[in-house]
Short mmCIF file of C-alpha atoms and ligand atoms in Angstrom, two decimals:
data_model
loop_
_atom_site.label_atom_id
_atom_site.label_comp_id
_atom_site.label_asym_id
_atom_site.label_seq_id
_atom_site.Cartn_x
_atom_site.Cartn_y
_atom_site.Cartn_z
CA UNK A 10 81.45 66.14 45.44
CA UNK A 11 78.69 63.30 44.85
CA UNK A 12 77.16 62.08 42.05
CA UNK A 13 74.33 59.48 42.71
CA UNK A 14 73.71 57.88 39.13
CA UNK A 15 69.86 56.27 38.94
CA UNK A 16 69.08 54.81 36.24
CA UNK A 17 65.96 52.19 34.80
CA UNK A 18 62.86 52.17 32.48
CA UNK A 19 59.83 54.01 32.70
CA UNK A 20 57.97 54.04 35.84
CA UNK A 21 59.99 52.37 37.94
CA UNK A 22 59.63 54.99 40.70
CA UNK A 23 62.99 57.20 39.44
CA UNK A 24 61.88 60.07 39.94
CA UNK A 25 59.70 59.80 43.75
CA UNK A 26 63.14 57.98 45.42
CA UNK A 27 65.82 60.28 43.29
CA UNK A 28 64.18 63.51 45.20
CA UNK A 29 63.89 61.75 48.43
CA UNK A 30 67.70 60.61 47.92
CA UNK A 31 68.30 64.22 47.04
CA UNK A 32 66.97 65.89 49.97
CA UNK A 33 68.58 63.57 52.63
CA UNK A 34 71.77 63.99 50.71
CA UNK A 35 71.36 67.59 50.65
CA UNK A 36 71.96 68.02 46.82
CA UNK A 37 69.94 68.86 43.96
CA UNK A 38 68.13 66.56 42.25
CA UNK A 39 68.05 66.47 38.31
CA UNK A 40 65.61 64.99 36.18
CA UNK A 41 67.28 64.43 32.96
CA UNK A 42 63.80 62.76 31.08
CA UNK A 43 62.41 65.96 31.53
CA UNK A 44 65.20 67.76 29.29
CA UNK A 45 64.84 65.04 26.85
CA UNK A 46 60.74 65.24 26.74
CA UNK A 47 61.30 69.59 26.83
CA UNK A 48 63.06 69.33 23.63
CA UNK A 49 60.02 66.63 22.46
CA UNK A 50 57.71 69.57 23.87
CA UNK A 51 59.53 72.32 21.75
CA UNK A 52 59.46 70.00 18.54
CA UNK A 53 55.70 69.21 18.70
CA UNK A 54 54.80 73.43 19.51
CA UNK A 55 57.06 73.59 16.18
CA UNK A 56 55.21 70.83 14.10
CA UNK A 57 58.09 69.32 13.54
CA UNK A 58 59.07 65.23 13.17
CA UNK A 59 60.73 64.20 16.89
CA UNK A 60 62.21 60.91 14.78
CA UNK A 61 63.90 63.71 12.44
CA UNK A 62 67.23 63.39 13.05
CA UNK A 63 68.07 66.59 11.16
CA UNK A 64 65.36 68.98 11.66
CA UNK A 65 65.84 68.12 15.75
CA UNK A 66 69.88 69.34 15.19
CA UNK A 67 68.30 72.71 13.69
CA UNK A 68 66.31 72.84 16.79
CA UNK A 69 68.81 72.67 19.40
CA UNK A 70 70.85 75.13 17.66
CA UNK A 71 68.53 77.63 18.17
CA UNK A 72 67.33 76.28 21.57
CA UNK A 73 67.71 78.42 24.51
CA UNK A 74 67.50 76.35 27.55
CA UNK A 75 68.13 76.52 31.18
CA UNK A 76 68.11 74.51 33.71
CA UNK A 77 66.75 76.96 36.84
CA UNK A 78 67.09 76.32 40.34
CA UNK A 79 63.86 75.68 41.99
CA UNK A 80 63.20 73.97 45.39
CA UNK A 81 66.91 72.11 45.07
CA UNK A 82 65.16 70.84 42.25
CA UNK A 83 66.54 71.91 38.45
CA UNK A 84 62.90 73.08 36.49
CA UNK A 85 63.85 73.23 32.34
CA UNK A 86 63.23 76.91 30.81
CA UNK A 87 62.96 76.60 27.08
CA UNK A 88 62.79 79.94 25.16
CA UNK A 89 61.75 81.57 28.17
CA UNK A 90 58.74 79.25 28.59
CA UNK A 91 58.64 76.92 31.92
CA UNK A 92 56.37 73.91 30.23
CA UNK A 93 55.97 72.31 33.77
CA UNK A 94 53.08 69.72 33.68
CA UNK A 95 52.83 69.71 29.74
CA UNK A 96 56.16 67.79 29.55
CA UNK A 97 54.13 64.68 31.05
CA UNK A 98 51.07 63.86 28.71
CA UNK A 99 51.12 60.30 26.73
CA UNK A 100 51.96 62.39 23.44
CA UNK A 101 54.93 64.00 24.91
CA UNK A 102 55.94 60.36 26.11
CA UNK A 103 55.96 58.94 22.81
CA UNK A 104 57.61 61.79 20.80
CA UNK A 105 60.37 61.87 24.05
CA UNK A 106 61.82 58.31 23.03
CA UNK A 107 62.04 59.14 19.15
CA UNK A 108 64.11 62.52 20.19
CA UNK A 109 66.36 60.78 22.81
CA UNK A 110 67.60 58.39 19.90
CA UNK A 111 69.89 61.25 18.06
CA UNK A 112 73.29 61.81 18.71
CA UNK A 113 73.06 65.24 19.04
CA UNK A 114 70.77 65.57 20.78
CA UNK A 115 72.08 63.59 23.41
CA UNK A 116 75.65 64.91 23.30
CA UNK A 117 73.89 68.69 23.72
CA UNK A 118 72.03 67.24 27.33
CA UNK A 119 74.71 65.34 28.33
CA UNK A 120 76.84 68.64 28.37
CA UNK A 121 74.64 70.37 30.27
CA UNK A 122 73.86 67.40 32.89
CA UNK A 123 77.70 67.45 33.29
CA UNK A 124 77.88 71.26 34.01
CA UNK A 125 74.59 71.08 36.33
CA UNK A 126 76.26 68.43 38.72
CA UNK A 127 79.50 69.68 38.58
CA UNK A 128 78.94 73.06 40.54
CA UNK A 129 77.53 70.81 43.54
CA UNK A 130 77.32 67.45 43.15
CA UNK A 131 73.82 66.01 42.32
CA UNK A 132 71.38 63.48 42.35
CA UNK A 133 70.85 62.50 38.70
CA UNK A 134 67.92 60.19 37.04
CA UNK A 135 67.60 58.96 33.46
CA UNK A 136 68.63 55.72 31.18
CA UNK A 137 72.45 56.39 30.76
CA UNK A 138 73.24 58.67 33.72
CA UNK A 139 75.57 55.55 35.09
CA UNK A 140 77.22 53.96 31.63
CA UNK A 141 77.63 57.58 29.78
CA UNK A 142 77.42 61.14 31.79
CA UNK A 143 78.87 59.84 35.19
CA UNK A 144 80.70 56.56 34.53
CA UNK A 145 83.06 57.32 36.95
CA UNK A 146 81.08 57.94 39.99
CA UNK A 147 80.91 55.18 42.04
CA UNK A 148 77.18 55.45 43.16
CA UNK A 149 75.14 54.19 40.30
CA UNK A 150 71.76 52.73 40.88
CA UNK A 151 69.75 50.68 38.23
CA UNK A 152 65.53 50.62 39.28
CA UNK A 153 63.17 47.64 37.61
CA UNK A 154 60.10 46.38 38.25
CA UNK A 155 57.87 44.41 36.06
CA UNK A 156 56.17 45.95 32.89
CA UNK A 157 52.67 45.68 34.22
CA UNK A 158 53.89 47.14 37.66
CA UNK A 159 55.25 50.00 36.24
CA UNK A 160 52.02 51.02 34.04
CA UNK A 161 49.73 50.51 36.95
CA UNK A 162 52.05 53.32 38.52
CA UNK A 163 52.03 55.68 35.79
CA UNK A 164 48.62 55.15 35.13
CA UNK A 165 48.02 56.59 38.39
CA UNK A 166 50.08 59.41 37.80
CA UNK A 167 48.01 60.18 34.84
CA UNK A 168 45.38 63.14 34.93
CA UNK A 169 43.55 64.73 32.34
CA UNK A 170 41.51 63.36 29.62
CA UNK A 171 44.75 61.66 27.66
CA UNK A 172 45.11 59.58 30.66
CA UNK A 173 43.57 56.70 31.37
CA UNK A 174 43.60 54.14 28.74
CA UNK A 175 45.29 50.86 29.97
CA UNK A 176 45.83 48.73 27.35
CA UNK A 177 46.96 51.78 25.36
CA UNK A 178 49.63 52.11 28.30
CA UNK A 179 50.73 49.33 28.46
CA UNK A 180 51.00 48.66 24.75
CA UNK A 181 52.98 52.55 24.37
CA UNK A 182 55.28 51.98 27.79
CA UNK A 183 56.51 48.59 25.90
CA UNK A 184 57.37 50.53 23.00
CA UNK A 185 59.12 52.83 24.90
CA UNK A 186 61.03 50.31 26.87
CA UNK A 187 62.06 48.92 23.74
CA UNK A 188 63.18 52.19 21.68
CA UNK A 189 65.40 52.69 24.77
CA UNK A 190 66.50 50.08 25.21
CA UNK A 191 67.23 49.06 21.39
CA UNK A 192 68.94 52.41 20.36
CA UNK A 193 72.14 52.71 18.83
CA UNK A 194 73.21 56.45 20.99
CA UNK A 195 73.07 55.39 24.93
CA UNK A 196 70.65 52.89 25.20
CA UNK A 197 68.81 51.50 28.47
CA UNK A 198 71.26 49.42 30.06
CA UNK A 199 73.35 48.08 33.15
CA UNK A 200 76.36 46.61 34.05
CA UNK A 201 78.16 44.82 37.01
CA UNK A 202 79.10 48.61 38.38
CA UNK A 203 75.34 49.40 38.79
CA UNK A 204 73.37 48.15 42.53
CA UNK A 205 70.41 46.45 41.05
CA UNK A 206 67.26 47.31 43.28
CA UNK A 207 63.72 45.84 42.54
CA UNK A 208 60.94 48.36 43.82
CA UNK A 209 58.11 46.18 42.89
CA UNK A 210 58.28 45.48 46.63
CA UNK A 211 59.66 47.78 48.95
CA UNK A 212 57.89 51.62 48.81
CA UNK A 213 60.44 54.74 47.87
CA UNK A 214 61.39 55.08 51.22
CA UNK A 215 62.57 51.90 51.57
CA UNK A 216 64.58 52.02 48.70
CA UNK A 217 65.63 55.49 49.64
CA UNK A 218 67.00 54.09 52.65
CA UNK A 219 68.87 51.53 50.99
CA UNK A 220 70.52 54.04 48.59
CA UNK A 221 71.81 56.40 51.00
CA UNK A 222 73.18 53.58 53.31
CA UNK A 223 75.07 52.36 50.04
CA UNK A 224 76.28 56.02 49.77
CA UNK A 225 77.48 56.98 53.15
CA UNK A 226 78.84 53.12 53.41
CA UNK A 227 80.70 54.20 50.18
CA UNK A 228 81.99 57.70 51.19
CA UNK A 229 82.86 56.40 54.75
CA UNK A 230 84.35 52.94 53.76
CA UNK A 231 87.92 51.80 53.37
O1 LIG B 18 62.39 59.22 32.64
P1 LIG B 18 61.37 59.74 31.65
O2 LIG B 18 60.20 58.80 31.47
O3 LIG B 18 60.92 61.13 31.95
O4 LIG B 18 62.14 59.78 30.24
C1 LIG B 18 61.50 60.18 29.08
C2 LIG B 18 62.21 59.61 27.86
O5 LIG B 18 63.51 60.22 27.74
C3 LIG B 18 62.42 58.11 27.85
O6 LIG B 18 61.77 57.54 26.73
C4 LIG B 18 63.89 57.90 27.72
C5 LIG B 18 64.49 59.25 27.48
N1 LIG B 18 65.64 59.49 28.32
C6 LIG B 18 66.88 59.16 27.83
O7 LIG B 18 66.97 58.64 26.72
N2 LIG B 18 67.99 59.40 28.56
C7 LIG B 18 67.90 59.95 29.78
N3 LIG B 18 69.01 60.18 30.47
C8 LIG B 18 66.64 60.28 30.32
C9 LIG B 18 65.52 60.02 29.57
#
């Protein structure tokens, strides 16, 4: 069974190369940021505090949540509700990397990232997909590209009338970066086990490539 681990900060083009690794692979693909921003989703809908350590543990007790089979992709049900497109506005960025800081949180995702890629294998994406929910595979990615690289991307993946704003961005993707990368539970990070890949050159299909020669040279080697 394999488990690709990809890993890196915000915009770094996770998400466009994990799918295209996926496909060729012939695995699903799981996007674990989008099970950390659906519970950010849930907690805004409630009016409730995403940096509330307590009041999010009361909230994923009573979550139910699925991860459904869609296109060999996994889409996140919450309470029945498929929030799709909503998960990706700047507000739902923000309150994401105050949720993904708690403990429990985290240990309740983890647990279900774990179950998702165990039935098949997987292609997985997030910040701690190598270091903490597959430490042991032996594919593990880590993605970077330069701050301003990375908000000119998302900026163009931006619609709507939050979109847009560059400065404001910039100046919230930093943040970000640095909540993940600061935190105490899992945070942002790589070490000597990880293939470091810089996509500020390269497009997704190069890096694609790259991936799934790293793979098959792995599965096939000695
Ligand atoms: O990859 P993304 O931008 O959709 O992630 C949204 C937020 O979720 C980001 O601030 C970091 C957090 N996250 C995390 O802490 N651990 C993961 N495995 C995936 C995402």
């Amino acid at each position: 069974m394999t488990v690709v681990a990809i890993d890196g900060p915000a915009g770094v083009g996770k998400s466009t190369v994990a799918r295209r690794v996926a496909t060729r692979l012939g695995v699903p693909y799981l996007d674990t940021g989008s099970m950390y921003r659906a519970v950010a989703w849930k907690a805004l809908e409630e009016g409730l505090d995403p940096a509330d350590g307590q009041a999010m543990g009361r909230l994923i007790a009573g979550l139910h949540f699925e991860l459904r089979p869609r296109n060999d992709e996994a889409e996140v049900v919450v309470d029945g509700a498929v929030p799709g497109d909503r998960l990706r506005t700047p507000r739902v960025d923000v309150a994401t990397s105050r949720v993904a800081v708690h403990p429990a949180v985290r240990s309740w995702l983890v647990a279900q990232q774990r179950e998702f890629a165990a039935r098949e294998g997987a292609v997985v994406e997030g910040r701690d997909i190598g270091t903490v929910v597959f430490p042991d595979t032996p594919h593990k990615f880590y993605l970077e590209a330069p701050l301003e690289i990375r908000a000119e991307r998302r900026l163009r993946q931006l619609a709507g009338p939050e979109g847009g704003d560059r400065s404001r961005l910039l100046r919230e993707m930093r943040a970000r970066d640095e909540r993940d990368i600061r935190r105490r539970a899992s945070p942002l990070r790589r070490d000597e086990t990880y293939e470091l890949i810089d996509t500020s050159t390269g497009d997704a299909e190069q890096v694609a490539d790259r991936i799934l020669r790293s793979v098959r040279g792995a599965a096939t080697g000695p």
